[in-house]
PDB file of C-alpha atoms in Angstrom:
ATOM      1  CA  GLU A   1     -10.624  -9.652 -10.472  1.00  0.00           C
ATOM      2  CA  PRO A   2     -12.296  -7.350  -7.909  1.00  0.00           C
ATOM      3  CA  GLU A   3     -11.020  -3.779  -7.856  1.00  0.00           C
ATOM      4  CA  VAL A   4     -11.002  -0.771  -5.585  1.00  0.00           C
ATOM      5  CA  THR A   5     -12.317   2.180  -7.573  1.00  0.00           C
ATOM      6  CA  GLN A   6     -11.357   5.769  -6.849  1.00  0.00           C
ATOM      7  CA  THR A   7     -12.838   8.961  -8.226  1.00  0.00           C
ATOM      8  CA  PRO A   8     -11.873  11.437  -9.470  1.00  0.00           C
ATOM      9  CA  SER A   9      -8.510  10.412 -10.867  1.00  0.00           C
ATOM     10  CA  HIS A  10      -7.296  14.009 -10.680  1.00  0.00           C
ATOM     11  CA  GLN A  11      -8.660  16.951  -8.717  1.00  0.00           C
ATOM     12  CA  VAL A  12      -7.410  20.506  -8.700  1.00  0.00           C
ATOM     13  CA  THR A  13      -8.623  22.737  -5.906  1.00  0.00           C
ATOM     14  CA  GLN A  14      -7.872  26.134  -4.494  1.00  0.00           C
ATOM     15  CA  MET A  15      -6.207  26.461  -1.134  1.00  0.00           C
ATOM     16  CA  GLY A  16      -8.778  26.651   1.642  1.00  0.00           C
ATOM     17  CA  GLN A  17     -11.450  24.757  -0.280  1.00  0.00           C
ATOM     18  CA  GLU A  18     -12.993  21.500   0.865  1.00  0.00           C
ATOM     19  CA  VAL A  19     -12.455  18.347  -1.177  1.00  0.00           C
ATOM     20  CA  ILE A  20     -14.012  14.915  -0.991  1.00  0.00           C
ATOM     21  CA  LEU A  21     -12.181  11.944  -2.434  1.00  0.00           C
ATOM     22  CA  ARG A  22     -14.317   8.925  -3.163  1.00  0.00           C
ATOM     23  CA  CYS A  23     -13.609   5.233  -3.107  1.00  0.00           C
ATOM     24  CA  VAL A  24     -15.618   2.074  -3.695  1.00  0.00           C
ATOM     25  CA  PRO A  25     -13.886  -0.762  -1.821  1.00  0.00           C
ATOM     26  CA  ILE A  26     -14.214  -4.437  -2.678  1.00  0.00           C
ATOM     27  CA  SER A  27     -17.691  -5.498  -1.652  1.00  0.00           C
ATOM     28  CA  ASN A  28     -16.902  -8.254   0.849  1.00  0.00           C
ATOM     29  CA  HIS A  29     -14.016  -6.463   2.525  1.00  0.00           C
ATOM     30  CA  LEU A  30     -14.506  -5.134   6.012  1.00  0.00           C
ATOM     31  CA  TYR A  31     -11.506  -2.877   6.554  1.00  0.00           C
ATOM     32  CA  PHE A  32     -10.826   0.322   4.703  1.00  0.00           C
ATOM     33  CA  TYR A  33      -7.828   2.605   4.537  1.00  0.00           C
ATOM     34  CA  TRP A  34      -6.492   5.827   3.125  1.00  0.00           C
ATOM     35  CA  TYR A  35      -2.846   6.355   2.305  1.00  0.00           C
ATOM     36  CA  ARG A  36      -1.118   9.212   0.581  1.00  0.00           C
ATOM     37  CA  GLN A  37       2.083   9.697  -1.351  1.00  0.00           C
ATOM     38  CA  ILE A  38       3.627  13.091  -1.857  1.00  0.00           C
ATOM     39  CA  LEU A  39       5.546  13.226  -5.133  1.00  0.00           C
ATOM     40  CA  GLY A  40       8.879  11.441  -4.797  1.00  0.00           C
ATOM     41  CA  GLN A  41       8.227  10.325  -1.210  1.00  0.00           C
ATOM     42  CA  LYS A  42       7.094   7.199   0.604  1.00  0.00           C
ATOM     43  CA  VAL A  43       3.552   5.916   0.759  1.00  0.00           C
ATOM     44  CA  GLU A  44       2.193   7.082   4.133  1.00  0.00           C
ATOM     45  CA  PHE A  45      -0.657   5.682   6.201  1.00  0.00           C
ATOM     46  CA  LEU A  46      -3.454   8.113   7.031  1.00  0.00           C
ATOM     47  CA  VAL A  47      -6.336   6.182   8.579  1.00  0.00           C
ATOM     48  CA  SER A  48      -7.985   2.805   8.941  1.00  0.00           C
ATOM     49  CA  PHE A  49     -11.727   2.303   9.319  1.00  0.00           C
ATOM     50  CA  TYR A  50     -13.758  -0.648  10.502  1.00  0.00           C
ATOM     51  CA  ASN A  51     -17.314  -1.134  11.690  1.00  0.00           C
ATOM     52  CA  ASN A  52     -18.170   2.482  10.928  1.00  0.00           C
ATOM     53  CA  GLU A  53     -15.450   3.964  13.031  1.00  0.00           C
ATOM     54  CA  ILE A  54     -11.814   4.913  12.834  1.00  0.00           C
ATOM     55  CA  SER A  55      -9.622   2.131  14.214  1.00  0.00           C
ATOM     56  CA  GLU A  56      -6.288   3.886  13.805  1.00  0.00           C
ATOM     57  CA  LYS A  57      -5.012   7.174  12.448  1.00  0.00           C
ATOM     58  CA  SER A  58      -1.632   8.736  11.891  1.00  0.00           C
ATOM     59  CA  GLU A  59      -0.319  12.114  12.999  1.00  0.00           C
ATOM     60  CA  ILE A  60      -1.016  13.393   9.494  1.00  0.00           C
ATOM     61  CA  PHE A  61      -4.730  12.743   9.950  1.00  0.00           C
ATOM     62  CA  ASP A  62      -5.562  15.862  11.940  1.00  0.00           C
ATOM     63  CA  ASP A  63      -8.850  17.689  12.460  1.00  0.00           C
ATOM     64  CA  GLN A  64      -8.889  18.820   8.835  1.00  0.00           C
ATOM     65  CA  PHE A  65      -9.415  15.234   7.713  1.00  0.00           C
ATOM     66  CA  SER A  66     -12.460  13.035   8.124  1.00  0.00           C
ATOM     67  CA  VAL A  67     -13.654   9.743   6.696  1.00  0.00           C
ATOM     68  CA  GLU A  68     -17.108   8.357   6.185  1.00  0.00           C
ATOM     69  CA  ARG A  69     -18.871   5.338   4.782  1.00  0.00           C
ATOM     70  CA  PRO A  70     -22.158   7.001   3.979  1.00  0.00           C
ATOM     71  CA  ASP A  71     -24.077   4.264   2.206  1.00  0.00           C
ATOM     72  CA  GLY A  72     -22.448   0.881   2.741  1.00  0.00           C
ATOM     73  CA  SER A  73     -20.533   0.950  -0.511  1.00  0.00           C
ATOM     74  CA  ASN A  74     -18.662   4.254  -0.771  1.00  0.00           C
ATOM     75  CA  PHE A  75     -15.794   5.272   1.477  1.00  0.00           C
ATOM     76  CA  THR A  76     -14.834   8.935   1.429  1.00  0.00           C
ATOM     77  CA  LEU A  77     -11.980  11.095   2.615  1.00  0.00           C
ATOM     78  CA  LYS A  78     -12.788  14.749   3.240  1.00  0.00           C
ATOM     79  CA  ILE A  79     -10.244  17.496   3.647  1.00  0.00           C
ATOM     80  CA  ARG A  80     -12.020  20.525   5.078  1.00  0.00           C
ATOM     81  CA  SER A  81      -9.645  23.342   4.229  1.00  0.00           C
ATOM     82  CA  THR A  82      -6.932  22.260   1.862  1.00  0.00           C
ATOM     83  CA  LYS A  83      -3.363  23.460   2.146  1.00  0.00           C
ATOM     84  CA  LEU A  84      -0.641  23.468  -0.483  1.00  0.00           C
ATOM     85  CA  GLU A  85       1.083  20.630   1.365  1.00  0.00           C
ATOM     86  CA  ASP A  86      -1.961  18.410   0.940  1.00  0.00           C
ATOM     87  CA  SER A  87      -1.026  18.019  -2.723  1.00  0.00           C
ATOM     88  CA  ALA A  88      -0.346  14.315  -3.156  1.00  0.00           C
ATOM     89  CA  MET A  89      -1.654  11.042  -4.553  1.00  0.00           C
ATOM     90  CA  TYR A  90      -4.299   9.625  -2.258  1.00  0.00           C
ATOM     91  CA  PHE A  91      -4.811   5.881  -2.309  1.00  0.00           C
ATOM     92  CA  CYS A  92      -7.781   4.031  -0.913  1.00  0.00           C
ATOM     93  CA  ALA A  93      -7.387   0.381   0.038  1.00  0.00           C
ATOM     94  CA  SER A  94      -9.527  -2.384   1.452  1.00  0.00           C
ATOM     95  CA  SER A  95      -8.801  -5.679   3.129  1.00  0.00           C
ATOM     96  CA  ASN A  96     -10.110  -8.461   5.252  1.00  0.00           C
ATOM     97  CA  ARG A  97      -8.353  -8.064   8.542  1.00  0.00           C
ATOM     98  CA  GLY A  98      -5.665 -10.245   9.825  1.00  0.00           C
ATOM     99  CA  SER A  99      -2.047 -10.506   8.905  1.00  0.00           C
ATOM    100  CA  TYR A 100      -2.973 -13.276   6.524  1.00  0.00           C
ATOM    101  CA  TYR A 101      -4.744 -10.994   4.080  1.00  0.00           C
ATOM    102  CA  GLY A 102      -3.295  -8.605   1.537  1.00  0.00           C
ATOM    103  CA  TYR A 103      -4.622  -5.170   0.776  1.00  0.00           C
ATOM    104  CA  THR A 104      -6.140  -4.152  -2.513  1.00  0.00           C
ATOM    105  CA  PHE A 105      -5.305  -0.569  -3.431  1.00  0.00           C
ATOM    106  CA  GLY A 106      -7.082   1.712  -5.835  1.00  0.00           C
ATOM    107  CA  SER A 107      -5.235   3.544  -8.560  1.00  0.00           C
ATOM    108  CA  GLY A 108      -5.379   6.798  -6.636  1.00  0.00           C
ATOM    109  CA  THR A 109      -6.590  10.371  -6.846  1.00  0.00           C
ATOM    110  CA  ARG A 110      -4.026  13.017  -7.640  1.00  0.00           C
ATOM    111  CA  LEU A 111      -4.914  16.083  -5.577  1.00  0.00           C
ATOM    112  CA  THR A 112      -3.338  19.348  -6.604  1.00  0.00           C
ATOM    113  CA  VAL A 113      -3.872  22.342  -4.334  1.00  0.00           C
ATOM    114  CA  VAL A 114      -3.128  25.701  -5.953  1.00  0.00           C
TER     115      VAL A 114
ATOM    116  CA  ASP B   1       7.295  -1.365  13.990  1.00  0.00           C
ATOM    117  CA  ALA B   2       9.660  -4.125  12.971  1.00  0.00           C
ATOM    118  CA  LYS B   3      11.811  -2.716  10.188  1.00  0.00           C
ATOM    119  CA  THR B   4      12.932  -4.108   6.860  1.00  0.00           C
ATOM    120  CA  THR B   5      16.061  -3.346   4.864  1.00  0.00           C
ATOM    121  CA  GLN B   6      16.150  -3.556   1.077  1.00  0.00           C
ATOM    122  CA  PRO B   7      18.653  -2.460  -1.567  1.00  0.00           C
ATOM    123  CA  ASN B   8      17.717   0.867  -3.121  1.00  0.00           C
ATOM    124  CA  SER B   9      17.856  -0.432  -6.666  1.00  0.00           C
ATOM    125  CA  MET B  10      18.479  -3.502  -8.787  1.00  0.00           C
ATOM    126  CA  GLU B  11      18.675  -4.247 -12.470  1.00  0.00           C
ATOM    127  CA  SER B  12      17.712  -7.307 -14.412  1.00  0.00           C
ATOM    128  CA  ASN B  13      17.579  -8.458 -17.996  1.00  0.00           C
ATOM    129  CA  GLU B  14      14.260  -9.288 -19.539  1.00  0.00           C
ATOM    130  CA  GLU B  15      13.277 -12.964 -19.321  1.00  0.00           C
ATOM    131  CA  GLU B  16      15.847 -13.675 -16.598  1.00  0.00           C
ATOM    132  CA  PRO B  17      15.028 -14.490 -12.966  1.00  0.00           C
ATOM    133  CA  VAL B  18      15.236 -11.731 -10.366  1.00  0.00           C
ATOM    134  CA  HIS B  19      15.904 -12.224  -6.675  1.00  0.00           C
ATOM    135  CA  LEU B  20      14.926  -9.268  -4.522  1.00  0.00           C
ATOM    136  CA  PRO B  21      16.300  -9.554  -0.970  1.00  0.00           C
ATOM    137  CA  CYS B  22      14.869  -8.207   2.263  1.00  0.00           C
ATOM    138  CA  ASN B  23      16.319  -8.283   5.764  1.00  0.00           C
ATOM    139  CA  HIS B  24      14.045  -8.184   8.780  1.00  0.00           C
ATOM    140  CA  SER B  25      16.169  -9.227  11.719  1.00  0.00           C
ATOM    141  CA  THR B  26      13.723  -7.881  14.350  1.00  0.00           C
ATOM    142  CA  ILE B  27      10.718  -9.775  13.004  1.00  0.00           C
ATOM    143  CA  SER B  28       8.364 -11.106  15.666  1.00  0.00           C
ATOM    144  CA  GLY B  29       6.788 -14.523  15.680  1.00  0.00           C
ATOM    145  CA  THR B  30       3.397 -13.246  14.565  1.00  0.00           C
ATOM    146  CA  ASP B  31       4.588 -10.998  11.736  1.00  0.00           C
ATOM    147  CA  TYR B  32       3.698 -11.976   8.206  1.00  0.00           C
ATOM    148  CA  ILE B  33       6.089 -10.954   5.440  1.00  0.00           C
ATOM    149  CA  HIS B  34       4.238  -9.095   2.720  1.00  0.00           C
ATOM    150  CA  TRP B  35       5.499  -7.866  -0.629  1.00  0.00           C
ATOM    151  CA  TYR B  36       3.879  -5.124  -2.633  1.00  0.00           C
ATOM    152  CA  ARG B  37       4.985  -3.377  -5.772  1.00  0.00           C
ATOM    153  CA  GLN B  38       4.214   0.004  -7.246  1.00  0.00           C
ATOM    154  CA  LEU B  39       4.352   0.469 -10.968  1.00  0.00           C
ATOM    155  CA  PRO B  40       4.948   4.016 -12.242  1.00  0.00           C
ATOM    156  CA  SER B  41       1.967   6.313 -11.602  1.00  0.00           C
ATOM    157  CA  GLN B  42      -0.083   3.542 -10.002  1.00  0.00           C
ATOM    158  CA  GLY B  43      -1.153   2.461  -6.549  1.00  0.00           C
ATOM    159  CA  PRO B  44       0.658  -0.265  -4.652  1.00  0.00           C
ATOM    160  CA  GLU B  45      -0.210  -3.778  -5.736  1.00  0.00           C
ATOM    161  CA  TYR B  46      -0.158  -6.853  -3.535  1.00  0.00           C
ATOM    162  CA  VAL B  47       2.335  -9.452  -4.739  1.00  0.00           C
ATOM    163  CA  ILE B  48       2.672 -12.221  -2.166  1.00  0.00           C
ATOM    164  CA  HIS B  49       2.968 -12.906   1.538  1.00  0.00           C
ATOM    165  CA  GLY B  50       4.092 -15.671   3.857  1.00  0.00           C
ATOM    166  CA  LEU B  51       4.792 -16.579   7.457  1.00  0.00           C
ATOM    167  CA  THR B  52       7.323 -19.392   7.618  1.00  0.00           C
ATOM    168  CA  SER B  53       7.073 -21.599   4.563  1.00  0.00           C
ATOM    169  CA  ASN B  54       8.008 -20.670   1.020  1.00  0.00           C
ATOM    170  CA  VAL B  55       5.060 -19.522  -1.053  1.00  0.00           C
ATOM    171  CA  ASN B  56       4.263 -19.497  -4.750  1.00  0.00           C
ATOM    172  CA  ASN B  57       1.571 -17.698  -6.689  1.00  0.00           C
ATOM    173  CA  ARG B  58       1.012 -16.642 -10.265  1.00  0.00           C
ATOM    174  CA  MET B  59       3.068 -13.477  -9.824  1.00  0.00           C
ATOM    175  CA  ALA B  60       6.088 -14.594  -7.840  1.00  0.00           C
ATOM    176  CA  SER B  61       7.654 -16.874  -5.251  1.00  0.00           C
ATOM    177  CA  LEU B  62       8.649 -15.971  -1.733  1.00  0.00           C
ATOM    178  CA  ALA B  63      11.568 -17.736  -0.087  1.00  0.00           C
ATOM    179  CA  ILE B  64      11.752 -17.265   3.686  1.00  0.00           C
ATOM    180  CA  ALA B  65      14.894 -18.041   5.648  1.00  0.00           C
ATOM    181  CA  GLU B  66      14.608 -20.663   8.327  1.00  0.00           C
ATOM    182  CA  ASP B  67      15.231 -18.101  11.078  1.00  0.00           C
ATOM    183  CA  ARG B  68      12.784 -15.698   9.337  1.00  0.00           C
ATOM    184  CA  LYS B  69      15.278 -12.864   9.532  1.00  0.00           C
ATOM    185  CA  SER B  70      15.384 -12.477   5.788  1.00  0.00           C
ATOM    186  CA  SER B  71      13.332 -13.280   2.733  1.00  0.00           C
ATOM    187  CA  THR B  72      13.676 -13.145  -1.029  1.00  0.00           C
ATOM    188  CA  LEU B  73      11.060 -12.294  -3.610  1.00  0.00           C
ATOM    189  CA  ILE B  74      11.666 -14.242  -6.798  1.00  0.00           C
ATOM    190  CA  LEU B  75      10.340 -13.195 -10.177  1.00  0.00           C
ATOM    191  CA  HIS B  76      10.982 -16.216 -12.365  1.00  0.00           C
ATOM    192  CA  ARG B  77      11.116 -14.429 -15.713  1.00  0.00           C
ATOM    193  CA  ALA B  78      11.295 -10.666 -15.553  1.00  0.00           C
ATOM    194  CA  THR B  79       9.339  -8.716 -18.116  1.00  0.00           C
ATOM    195  CA  LEU B  80       9.411  -5.008 -18.879  1.00  0.00           C
ATOM    196  CA  ARG B  81       6.089  -4.729 -17.022  1.00  0.00           C
ATOM    197  CA  ASP B  82       7.823  -5.852 -13.831  1.00  0.00           C
ATOM    198  CA  ALA B  83       9.796  -2.602 -13.648  1.00  0.00           C
ATOM    199  CA  ALA B  84       8.515  -1.124 -10.389  1.00  0.00           C
ATOM    200  CA  VAL B  85       9.371  -0.322  -6.803  1.00  0.00           C
ATOM    201  CA  TYR B  86       9.102  -3.459  -4.660  1.00  0.00           C
ATOM    202  CA  TYR B  87       8.299  -3.117  -0.975  1.00  0.00           C
ATOM    203  CA  CYS B  88       8.936  -5.735   1.695  1.00  0.00           C
ATOM    204  CA  ILE B  89       6.618  -5.046   4.657  1.00  0.00           C
ATOM    205  CA  LEU B  90       6.001  -6.837   7.925  1.00  0.00           C
ATOM    206  CA  ARG B  91       2.360  -7.029   8.883  1.00  0.00           C
ATOM    207  CA  GLY B  92       1.522  -8.174  12.350  1.00  0.00           C
ATOM    208  CA  SER B  93      -0.854  -7.860  15.200  1.00  0.00           C
ATOM    209  CA  GLY B  94       1.357  -5.856  17.473  1.00  0.00           C
ATOM    210  CA  SER B  95       1.110  -2.234  18.565  1.00  0.00           C
ATOM    211  CA  SER B  96       1.457  -1.074  14.975  1.00  0.00           C
ATOM    212  CA  GLY B  97      -1.974  -2.539  14.348  1.00  0.00           C
ATOM    213  CA  ASP B  98      -3.150  -3.303  10.896  1.00  0.00           C
ATOM    214  CA  LYS B  99      -1.528  -0.560   8.875  1.00  0.00           C
ATOM    215  CA  LEU B 100       1.194  -1.115   6.305  1.00  0.00           C
ATOM    216  CA  THR B 101       4.394   0.857   6.864  1.00  0.00           C
ATOM    217  CA  PHE B 102       6.118   1.445   3.544  1.00  0.00           C
ATOM    218  CA  GLY B 103       9.821   2.032   3.318  1.00  0.00           C
ATOM    219  CA  THR B 104      11.659   3.223   0.252  1.00  0.00           C
ATOM    220  CA  GLY B 105      11.684  -0.235  -1.341  1.00  0.00           C
ATOM    221  CA  THR B 106      13.836  -1.564  -4.172  1.00  0.00           C
ATOM    222  CA  ARG B 107      13.492   0.066  -7.559  1.00  0.00           C
ATOM    223  CA  LEU B 108      13.772  -2.697 -10.156  1.00  0.00           C
ATOM    224  CA  ALA B 109      14.843  -1.776 -13.674  1.00  0.00           C
ATOM    225  CA  VAL B 110      14.399  -4.379 -16.421  1.00  0.00           C
ATOM    226  CA  ARG B 111      16.604  -4.138 -19.474  1.00  0.00           C
ATOM    227  CA  PRO B 112      15.194  -5.353 -22.797  1.00  0.00           C
TER     228      PRO B 112
END
């Protein structure tokens, strides 16, 4: 069964450093997403991406965040200057659009900011 | 966003059926009812979805009320691997766009 692959599985970074989280979505999907889950809290939407541009973003997704699909297969989330409160599990997902389709999520990257 | 209401937690015995309820009284005509689950330390996993008719797949069944204001996810024989948080989510084409809005879900415990 096709999978969404995320790397690394765990990243530790110092506050103020830049991090890039990587994802390989399912190859024939057209819509890509990042979600995050702070420990013990709900899964929260960050951003959706289609046709090489952001289609929707949440209030969490401020100027410190950016997304890119640099080569037609990878989908990345960059956090420019990490804060302690950015510590969370970050999940990538992909889908074919339309309410009919389900999402496929990756297994996540645990980001720890120290 | 149209909201869903689920019990915080439920328990089941292994190999018995489990019925997980969800209320969505403000559902719109174009909203699909999606169910996801999240096993411990993993990402959410798609389970099933439907619009009006009941649906079956290899993981579960989805029973949708005639007025669509509630639905029930049915696991026919619970296993220990089914212990997870189950989310009922409405996915439509309204102003909320394409994103999934997760609530707190139902935490299912399965007793051996």
